[in-house]
JSON list of C-alpha atoms in Angstrom, two decimals:
[
{"chain": "A", "resi": 13, "resn": "LEU", "atom": "CA", "xyz": [61.57, 82.09, 40.80]},
{"chain": "A", "resi": 14, "resn": "ASP", "atom": "CA", "xyz": [63.38, 78.87, 39.87]},
{"chain": "A", "resi": 15, "resn": "HIS", "atom": "CA", "xyz": [64.12, 78.02, 43.53]},
{"chain": "A", "resi": 16, "resn": "GLU", "atom": "CA", "xyz": [61.85, 76.67, 46.26]},
{"chain": "A", "resi": 17, "resn": "PRO", "atom": "CA", "xyz": [59.56, 77.70, 47.80]},
{"chain": "A", "resi": 18, "resn": "LEU", "atom": "CA", "xyz": [58.61, 80.12, 44.99]},
{"chain": "A", "resi": 19, "resn": "SER", "atom": "CA", "xyz": [59.08, 77.56, 42.19]},
{"chain": "A", "resi": 20, "resn": "LYS", "atom": "CA", "xyz": [56.47, 75.28, 43.77]},
{"chain": "A", "resi": 21, "resn": "ASP", "atom": "CA", "xyz": [53.78, 77.97, 43.67]},
{"chain": "A", "resi": 22, "resn": "LEU", "atom": "CA", "xyz": [54.49, 80.18, 40.64]},
{"chain": "A", "resi": 23, "resn": "LYS", "atom": "CA", "xyz": [50.85, 80.78, 39.72]},
{"chain": "A", "resi": 24, "resn": "GLN", "atom": "CA", "xyz": [50.17, 82.08, 43.22]},
{"chain": "A", "resi": 25, "resn": "VAL", "atom": "CA", "xyz": [53.36, 84.20, 43.20]},
{"chain": "A", "resi": 26, "resn": "ILE", "atom": "CA", "xyz": [52.29, 85.81, 39.92]},
{"chain": "A", "resi": 27, "resn": "SER", "atom": "CA", "xyz": [48.74, 86.35, 41.15]},
{"chain": "A", "resi": 28, "resn": "ARG", "atom": "CA", "xyz": [49.85, 87.90, 44.46]},
{"chain": "A", "resi": 29, "resn": "SER", "atom": "CA", "xyz": [52.36, 90.12, 42.67]},
{"chain": "A", "resi": 30, "resn": "LYS", "atom": "CA", "xyz": [49.70, 91.49, 40.34]},
{"chain": "A", "resi": 31, "resn": "SER", "atom": "CA", "xyz": [47.21, 91.98, 43.17]},
{"chain": "A", "resi": 32, "resn": "ILE", "atom": "CA", "xyz": [49.58, 94.31, 45.03]},
{"chain": "A", "resi": 33, "resn": "GLY", "atom": "CA", "xyz": [50.52, 96.31, 41.94]},
{"chain": "A", "resi": 34, "resn": "ILE", "atom": "CA", "xyz": [53.82, 94.76, 40.85]},
{"chain": "A", "resi": 35, "resn": "ASP", "atom": "CA", "xyz": [54.25, 95.18, 37.08]},
{"chain": "A", "resi": 36, "resn": "LYS", "atom": "CA", "xyz": [57.43, 93.19, 36.46]},
{"chain": "A", "resi": 37, "resn": "LEU", "atom": "CA", "xyz": [59.28, 90.26, 38.01]},
{"chain": "A", "resi": 38, "resn": "LEU", "atom": "CA", "xyz": [62.93, 89.43, 37.34]},
{"chain": "A", "resi": 39, "resn": "THR", "atom": "CA", "xyz": [64.31, 85.97, 38.01]},
{"chain": "A", "resi": 40, "resn": "ILE", "atom": "CA", "xyz": [68.08, 85.74, 38.35]},
{"chain": "A", "resi": 41, "resn": "CYS", "atom": "CA", "xyz": [70.09, 82.90, 36.82]},
{"chain": "A", "resi": 42, "resn": "THR", "atom": "CA", "xyz": [72.91, 81.25, 38.78]},
{"chain": "A", "resi": 43, "resn": "THR", "atom": "CA", "xyz": [73.71, 78.03, 36.84]},
{"chain": "A", "resi": 44, "resn": "ILE", "atom": "CA", "xyz": [73.56, 76.65, 33.31]},
{"chain": "A", "resi": 45, "resn": "LYS", "atom": "CA", "xyz": [71.12, 73.95, 34.48]},
{"chain": "A", "resi": 46, "resn": "GLY", "atom": "CA", "xyz": [68.89, 76.55, 36.15]},
{"chain": "A", "resi": 47, "resn": "TYR", "atom": "CA", "xyz": [68.79, 78.59, 32.95]},
{"chain": "A", "resi": 48, "resn": "ASP", "atom": "CA", "xyz": [66.60, 75.96, 31.27]},
{"chain": "A", "resi": 49, "resn": "ASP", "atom": "CA", "xyz": [64.02, 76.47, 34.04]},
{"chain": "A", "resi": 50, "resn": "ILE", "atom": "CA", "xyz": [64.27, 80.25, 33.73]},
{"chain": "A", "resi": 51, "resn": "LEU", "atom": "CA", "xyz": [63.57, 80.07, 29.98]},
{"chain": "A", "resi": 52, "resn": "LYS", "atom": "CA", "xyz": [60.34, 78.20, 30.79]},
{"chain": "A", "resi": 53, "resn": "ILE", "atom": "CA", "xyz": [59.37, 80.48, 33.69]},
{"chain": "A", "resi": 54, "resn": "ILE", "atom": "CA", "xyz": [59.69, 83.72, 31.71]},
{"chain": "A", "resi": 55, "resn": "GLU", "atom": "CA", "xyz": [57.15, 82.40, 29.21]},
{"chain": "A", "resi": 56, "resn": "LEU", "atom": "CA", "xyz": [54.50, 81.84, 31.91]},
{"chain": "A", "resi": 57, "resn": "ASP", "atom": "CA", "xyz": [53.45, 85.49, 32.01]},
{"chain": "A", "resi": 58, "resn": "PRO", "atom": "CA", "xyz": [54.32, 88.73, 30.19]},
{"chain": "A", "resi": 59, "resn": "MET", "atom": "CA", "xyz": [55.37, 90.30, 33.51]},
{"chain": "A", "resi": 60, "resn": "ILE", "atom": "CA", "xyz": [58.30, 87.87, 34.05]},
{"chain": "A", "resi": 61, "resn": "TYR", "atom": "CA", "xyz": [61.82, 88.55, 32.75]},
{"chain": "A", "resi": 62, "resn": "GLY", "atom": "CA", "xyz": [65.12, 86.82, 33.41]},
{"chain": "A", "resi": 63, "resn": "THR", "atom": "CA", "xyz": [68.88, 87.03, 33.32]},
{"chain": "A", "resi": 64, "resn": "PHE", "atom": "CA", "xyz": [71.69, 84.67, 32.38]},
{"chain": "A", "resi": 65, "resn": "GLY", "atom": "CA", "xyz": [74.78, 84.20, 34.51]},
{"chain": "A", "resi": 66, "resn": "ILE", "atom": "CA", "xyz": [76.92, 81.90, 36.59]},
{"chain": "A", "resi": 67, "resn": "HIS", "atom": "CA", "xyz": [77.07, 82.56, 40.34]},
{"chain": "A", "resi": 68, "resn": "PRO", "atom": "CA", "xyz": [80.62, 82.66, 41.75]},
{"chain": "A", "resi": 69, "resn": "HIS", "atom": "CA", "xyz": [79.83, 79.49, 43.75]},
{"chain": "A", "resi": 70, "resn": "GLU", "atom": "CA", "xyz": [79.41, 77.68, 40.42]},
{"chain": "A", "resi": 71, "resn": "SER", "atom": "CA", "xyz": [82.25, 79.26, 38.44]},
{"chain": "A", "resi": 72, "resn": "SER", "atom": "CA", "xyz": [84.52, 76.21, 38.78]},
{"chain": "A", "resi": 73, "resn": "ASN", "atom": "CA", "xyz": [81.72, 73.93, 37.51]},
{"chain": "A", "resi": 74, "resn": "ASP", "atom": "CA", "xyz": [80.02, 76.07, 34.84]},
{"chain": "A", "resi": 75, "resn": "ILE", "atom": "CA", "xyz": [82.97, 77.52, 32.92]},
{"chain": "A", "resi": 76, "resn": "LEU", "atom": "CA", "xyz": [81.95, 79.80, 30.04]},
{"chain": "A", "resi": 77, "resn": "GLU", "atom": "CA", "xyz": [83.69, 82.17, 27.68]},
{"chain": "A", "resi": 78, "resn": "LYS", "atom": "CA", "xyz": [82.20, 85.56, 26.77]},
{"chain": "A", "resi": 79, "resn": "LYS", "atom": "CA", "xyz": [80.88, 84.25, 23.42]},
{"chain": "A", "resi": 80, "resn": "GLU", "atom": "CA", "xyz": [78.94, 81.46, 25.19]},
{"chain": "A", "resi": 81, "resn": "ILE", "atom": "CA", "xyz": [77.42, 83.90, 27.68]},
{"chain": "A", "resi": 82, "resn": "ILE", "atom": "CA", "xyz": [76.26, 86.12, 24.81]},
{"chain": "A", "resi": 83, "resn": "GLU", "atom": "CA", "xyz": [74.76, 83.13, 22.97]},
{"chain": "A", "resi": 84, "resn": "LYS", "atom": "CA", "xyz": [72.81, 82.08, 26.09]},
{"chain": "A", "resi": 85, "resn": "PHE", "atom": "CA", "xyz": [71.60, 85.65, 26.61]},
{"chain": "A", "resi": 86, "resn": "LYS", "atom": "CA", "xyz": [70.25, 85.81, 23.04]},
{"chain": "A", "resi": 87, "resn": "GLN", "atom": "CA", "xyz": [68.03, 82.74, 23.48]},
{"chain": "A", "resi": 88, "resn": "SER", "atom": "CA", "xyz": [65.10, 84.93, 24.53]},
{"chain": "A", "resi": 89, "resn": "ARG", "atom": "CA", "xyz": [64.08, 88.56, 24.15]},
{"chain": "A", "resi": 90, "resn": "LYS", "atom": "CA", "xyz": [62.91, 88.36, 27.78]},
{"chain": "A", "resi": 91, "resn": "ILE", "atom": "CA", "xyz": [66.45, 87.85, 29.07]},
{"chain": "A", "resi": 92, "resn": "ILE", "atom": "CA", "xyz": [67.43, 91.40, 29.99]},
{"chain": "A", "resi": 93, "resn": "GLY", "atom": "CA", "xyz": [70.63, 91.20, 32.07]},
{"chain": "A", "resi": 94, "resn": "ILE", "atom": "CA", "xyz": [73.86, 89.32, 32.69]},
{"chain": "A", "resi": 95, "resn": "GLY", "atom": "CA", "xyz": [74.36, 87.65, 36.06]},
{"chain": "A", "resi": 96, "resn": "GLU", "atom": "CA", "xyz": [74.33, 86.79, 38.81]},
{"chain": "A", "resi": 97, "resn": "THR", "atom": "CA", "xyz": [78.10, 86.88, 38.66]},
{"chain": "A", "resi": 98, "resn": "GLY", "atom": "CA", "xyz": [80.90, 88.21, 40.83]},
{"chain": "A", "resi": 99, "resn": "LEU", "atom": "CA", "xyz": [83.20, 87.11, 43.62]},
{"chain": "A", "resi": 100, "resn": "ASP", "atom": "CA", "xyz": [82.57, 85.24, 46.87]},
{"chain": "A", "resi": 101, "resn": "PHE", "atom": "CA", "xyz": [85.66, 84.78, 49.01]},
{"chain": "A", "resi": 102, "resn": "TYR", "atom": "CA", "xyz": [83.61, 84.03, 52.11]},
{"chain": "A", "resi": 103, "resn": "TYR", "atom": "CA", "xyz": [82.53, 80.51, 51.14]},
{"chain": "A", "resi": 104, "resn": "ASN", "atom": "CA", "xyz": [85.11, 79.91, 48.39]},
{"chain": "A", "resi": 105, "resn": "ASN", "atom": "CA", "xyz": [82.95, 77.23, 46.75]},
{"chain": "A", "resi": 106, "resn": "SER", "atom": "CA", "xyz": [84.92, 77.84, 43.54]},
{"chain": "A", "resi": 107, "resn": "LYS", "atom": "CA", "xyz": [88.60, 78.48, 42.97]},
{"chain": "A", "resi": 108, "resn": "LYS", "atom": "CA", "xyz": [89.56, 82.16, 43.16]},
{"chain": "A", "resi": 109, "resn": "ASN", "atom": "CA", "xyz": [91.03, 82.21, 39.64]},
{"chain": "A", "resi": 110, "resn": "ASP", "atom": "CA", "xyz": [87.86, 80.63, 38.22]},
{"chain": "A", "resi": 111, "resn": "GLN", "atom": "CA", "xyz": [85.76, 83.28, 39.95]},
{"chain": "A", "resi": 112, "resn": "LEU", "atom": "CA", "xyz": [87.94, 86.09, 38.62]},
{"chain": "A", "resi": 113, "resn": "LYS", "atom": "CA", "xyz": [87.88, 84.79, 35.04]},
{"chain": "A", "resi": 114, "resn": "SER", "atom": "CA", "xyz": [84.14, 84.13, 35.10]},
{"chain": "A", "resi": 115, "resn": "PHE", "atom": "CA", "xyz": [83.43, 87.61, 36.48]},
{"chain": "A", "resi": 116, "resn": "LYS", "atom": "CA", "xyz": [85.48, 89.26, 33.73]},
{"chain": "A", "resi": 117, "resn": "MET", "atom": "CA", "xyz": [83.76, 87.20, 31.00]},
{"chain": "A", "resi": 118, "resn": "HIS", "atom": "CA", "xyz": [80.36, 88.26, 32.34]},
{"chain": "A", "resi": 119, "resn": "ILE", "atom": "CA", "xyz": [81.39, 91.93, 32.51]},
{"chain": "A", "resi": 120, "resn": "GLU", "atom": "CA", "xyz": [82.63, 91.87, 28.92]},
{"chain": "A", "resi": 121, "resn": "ALA", "atom": "CA", "xyz": [79.44, 90.15, 27.71]},
{"chain": "A", "resi": 122, "resn": "SER", "atom": "CA", "xyz": [77.36, 92.77, 29.53]},
{"chain": "A", "resi": 123, "resn": "ILE", "atom": "CA", "xyz": [79.32, 95.59, 27.90]},
{"chain": "A", "resi": 124, "resn": "ASP", "atom": "CA", "xyz": [79.08, 94.04, 24.43]},
{"chain": "A", "resi": 125, "resn": "LEU", "atom": "CA", "xyz": [75.32, 93.57, 24.82]},
{"chain": "A", "resi": 126, "resn": "GLY", "atom": "CA", "xyz": [74.72, 96.93, 26.52]},
{"chain": "A", "resi": 127, "resn": "VAL", "atom": "CA", "xyz": [72.69, 95.34, 29.31]},
{"chain": "A", "resi": 128, "resn": "PRO", "atom": "CA", "xyz": [72.87, 95.48, 33.13]},
{"chain": "A", "resi": 129, "resn": "LEU", "atom": "CA", "xyz": [75.33, 93.33, 35.06]},
{"chain": "A", "resi": 130, "resn": "ILE", "atom": "CA", "xyz": [74.02, 91.71, 38.26]},
{"chain": "A", "resi": 131, "resn": "VAL", "atom": "CA", "xyz": [76.96, 91.45, 40.70]},
{"chain": "A", "resi": 132, "resn": "HIS", "atom": "CA", "xyz": [77.45, 89.34, 43.83]},
{"chain": "A", "resi": 133, "resn": "SER", "atom": "CA", "xyz": [80.30, 90.39, 46.12]},
{"chain": "A", "resi": 134, "resn": "ARG", "atom": "CA", "xyz": [81.02, 88.81, 49.48]},
{"chain": "A", "resi": 135, "resn": "ASN", "atom": "CA", "xyz": [84.28, 89.30, 51.34]},
{"chain": "A", "resi": 136, "resn": "ALA", "atom": "CA", "xyz": [85.69, 90.59, 48.05]},
{"chain": "A", "resi": 137, "resn": "GLU", "atom": "CA", "xyz": [85.07, 94.35, 48.05]},
{"chain": "A", "resi": 138, "resn": "GLU", "atom": "CA", "xyz": [88.58, 95.37, 47.00]},
{"chain": "A", "resi": 139, "resn": "GLU", "atom": "CA", "xyz": [88.86, 92.74, 44.26]},
{"chain": "A", "resi": 140, "resn": "THR", "atom": "CA", "xyz": [85.34, 93.45, 42.97]},
{"chain": "A", "resi": 141, "resn": "PHE", "atom": "CA", "xyz": [85.97, 97.19, 42.86]},
{"chain": "A", "resi": 142, "resn": "ASN", "atom": "CA", "xyz": [89.36, 96.86, 41.17]},
{"chain": "A", "resi": 143, "resn": "ILE", "atom": "CA", "xyz": [87.94, 94.65, 38.43]},
{"chain": "A", "resi": 144, "resn": "LEU", "atom": "CA", "xyz": [84.96, 96.96, 37.80]},
{"chain": "A", "resi": 145, "resn": "LYS", "atom": "CA", "xyz": [87.30, 99.97, 37.88]},
{"chain": "A", "resi": 146, "resn": "SER", "atom": "CA", "xyz": [89.45, 98.35, 35.17]},
{"chain": "A", "resi": 147, "resn": "TYR", "atom": "CA", "xyz": [86.44, 98.70, 32.83]},
{"chain": "A", "resi": 148, "resn": "ASP", "atom": "CA", "xyz": [86.10, 102.40, 33.72]},
{"chain": "A", "resi": 149, "resn": "LYS", "atom": "CA", "xyz": [85.96, 103.61, 30.09]},
{"chain": "A", "resi": 150, "resn": "GLU", "atom": "CA", "xyz": [83.14, 101.19, 29.26]},
{"chain": "A", "resi": 151, "resn": "ASN", "atom": "CA", "xyz": [79.43, 101.81, 29.62]},
{"chain": "A", "resi": 152, "resn": "LEU", "atom": "CA", "xyz": [78.75, 99.70, 32.71]},
{"chain": "A", "resi": 153, "resn": "LYS", "atom": "CA", "xyz": [75.27, 99.32, 34.19]},
{"chain": "A", "resi": 154, "resn": "ILE", "atom": "CA", "xyz": [75.62, 97.53, 37.54]},
{"chain": "A", "resi": 155, "resn": "ILE", "atom": "CA", "xyz": [73.18, 96.08, 40.03]},
{"chain": "A", "resi": 156, "resn": "MET", "atom": "CA", "xyz": [74.81, 94.98, 43.28]},
{"chain": "A", "resi": 157, "resn": "HIS", "atom": "CA", "xyz": [72.63, 91.97, 44.09]},
{"chain": "A", "resi": 158, "resn": "CYS", "atom": "CA", "xyz": [71.62, 91.44, 47.76]},
{"chain": "A", "resi": 159, "resn": "PHE", "atom": "CA", "xyz": [74.22, 94.01, 48.73]},
{"chain": "A", "resi": 160, "resn": "THR", "atom": "CA", "xyz": [75.91, 93.36, 52.08]},
{"chain": "A", "resi": 161, "resn": "GLY", "atom": "CA", "xyz": [78.97, 95.55, 51.60]},
{"chain": "A", "resi": 162, "resn": "SER", "atom": "CA", "xyz": [80.20, 98.65, 53.35]},
{"chain": "A", "resi": 163, "resn": "TYR", "atom": "CA", "xyz": [79.06, 102.18, 52.61]},
{"chain": "A", "resi": 164, "resn": "GLU", "atom": "CA", "xyz": [82.63, 103.02, 51.53]},
{"chain": "A", "resi": 165, "resn": "PHE", "atom": "CA", "xyz": [82.42, 100.29, 48.88]},
{"chain": "A", "resi": 166, "resn": "ALA", "atom": "CA", "xyz": [78.99, 101.51, 47.75]},
{"chain": "A", "resi": 167, "resn": "GLU", "atom": "CA", "xyz": [80.18, 105.10, 47.53]},
{"chain": "A", "resi": 168, "resn": "LYS", "atom": "CA", "xyz": [83.14, 104.11, 45.31]},
{"chain": "A", "resi": 169, "resn": "LEU", "atom": "CA", "xyz": [80.69, 102.33, 42.97]},
{"chain": "A", "resi": 170, "resn": "PHE", "atom": "CA", "xyz": [78.34, 105.33, 42.53]},
{"chain": "A", "resi": 171, "resn": "LYS", "atom": "CA", "xyz": [80.35, 106.64, 39.56]},
{"chain": "A", "resi": 172, "resn": "TYR", "atom": "CA", "xyz": [79.82, 103.36, 37.67]},
{"chain": "A", "resi": 173, "resn": "ASN", "atom": "CA", "xyz": [76.05, 103.70, 37.19]},
{"chain": "A", "resi": 174, "resn": "THR", "atom": "CA", "xyz": [75.46, 101.30, 40.09]},
{"chain": "A", "resi": 175, "resn": "PHE", "atom": "CA", "xyz": [72.23, 100.38, 41.83]},
{"chain": "A", "resi": 176, "resn": "PHE", "atom": "CA", "xyz": [71.99, 98.42, 45.08]},
{"chain": "A", "resi": 177, "resn": "SER", "atom": "CA", "xyz": [69.42, 95.79, 45.90]},
{"chain": "A", "resi": 178, "resn": "ALA", "atom": "CA", "xyz": [68.19, 95.39, 49.42]},
{"chain": "A", "resi": 179, "resn": "SER", "atom": "CA", "xyz": [66.79, 92.07, 50.45]},
{"chain": "A", "resi": 180, "resn": "GLY", "atom": "CA", "xyz": [65.60, 90.40, 53.62]},
{"chain": "A", "resi": 181, "resn": "ILE", "atom": "CA", "xyz": [69.23, 89.94, 54.64]},
{"chain": "A", "resi": 182, "resn": "ILE", "atom": "CA", "xyz": [69.13, 93.44, 56.15]},
{"chain": "A", "resi": 183, "resn": "THR", "atom": "CA", "xyz": [66.73, 92.43, 58.90]},
{"chain": "A", "resi": 184, "resn": "PHE", "atom": "CA", "xyz": [67.52, 88.70, 58.89]},
{"chain": "A", "resi": 185, "resn": "ASN", "atom": "CA", "xyz": [71.00, 89.26, 60.26]},
{"chain": "A", "resi": 186, "resn": "ASN", "atom": "CA", "xyz": [69.80, 92.17, 62.40]},
{"chain": "A", "resi": 187, "resn": "SER", "atom": "CA", "xyz": [72.80, 94.05, 61.02]},
{"chain": "A", "resi": 188, "resn": "LEU", "atom": "CA", "xyz": [72.70, 97.62, 62.26]},
{"chain": "A", "resi": 189, "resn": "GLU", "atom": "CA", "xyz": [75.78, 98.43, 60.16]},
{"chain": "A", "resi": 190, "resn": "LEU", "atom": "CA", "xyz": [74.09, 97.19, 56.97]},
{"chain": "A", "resi": 191, "resn": "GLN", "atom": "CA", "xyz": [70.87, 99.03, 57.83]},
{"chain": "A", "resi": 192, "resn": "ASN", "atom": "CA", "xyz": [72.87, 102.23, 58.28]},
{"chain": "A", "resi": 193, "resn": "THR", "atom": "CA", "xyz": [74.63, 101.66, 54.95]},
{"chain": "A", "resi": 194, "resn": "PHE", "atom": "CA", "xyz": [71.28, 101.47, 53.15]},
{"chain": "A", "resi": 195, "resn": "LYS", "atom": "CA", "xyz": [70.07, 104.62, 54.91]},
{"chain": "A", "resi": 196, "resn": "LYS", "atom": "CA", "xyz": [73.04, 106.50, 53.37]},
{"chain": "A", "resi": 197, "resn": "ILE", "atom": "CA", "xyz": [72.62, 105.19, 49.81]},
{"chain": "A", "resi": 198, "resn": "PRO", "atom": "CA", "xyz": [70.54, 107.66, 47.75]},
{"chain": "A", "resi": 199, "resn": "LEU", "atom": "CA", "xyz": [66.96, 106.41, 47.22]},
{"chain": "A", "resi": 200, "resn": "GLU", "atom": "CA", "xyz": [67.25, 106.63, 43.44]},
{"chain": "A", "resi": 201, "resn": "ARG", "atom": "CA", "xyz": [70.00, 103.98, 43.59]},
{"chain": "A", "resi": 202, "resn": "LEU", "atom": "CA", "xyz": [68.01, 101.45, 45.66]},
{"chain": "A", "resi": 203, "resn": "LEU", "atom": "CA", "xyz": [66.14, 98.36, 44.48]},
{"chain": "A", "resi": 204, "resn": "ILE", "atom": "CA", "xyz": [64.08, 96.11, 46.71]},
{"chain": "A", "resi": 205, "resn": "GLU", "atom": "CA", "xyz": [64.02, 92.38, 46.15]},
{"chain": "A", "resi": 206, "resn": "THR", "atom": "CA", "xyz": [62.85, 89.21, 47.80]},
{"chain": "A", "resi": 207, "resn": "ASP", "atom": "CA", "xyz": [65.00, 86.16, 48.20]}
]
């Protein structure tokens, strides 16, 4: 909700959402700067909640330790998750080591807080899975944000209390493979989102 075109018409977005029966909206944080906007947006209406996190594209610019992530999260009772975080080795807008460190800090903050982790993974299935697997004994709650991965990757993540969000990317790219992946994922593990 902090990005255009939605940010330019928030009153209308809220009104339309309510008129079609949506009870809750979640706006996902991707930068420290954007978090200030999210803190304002979540106060516009009781139905709006937010998250705090640094997108992998920004992990070389917005470098945070676990303690700082937890402090940001605690700024509002309406912040209910950690992320968007993860790995993106397709665009590589941030250094690989910065992405890896940031992802781990977000995971650990999520575990400490007992809240869901919103994960981005692009061209990084093996690395993403291996990192999440290394926290196997922890109580992870994972949402794979705008999931574009393979069914094999999704299936490996089932044991980690993982949900998968489907967005317009499924039809935008006209990806038959991705559409088939979502047909195989159990309905109780699917979330629908707009982007």
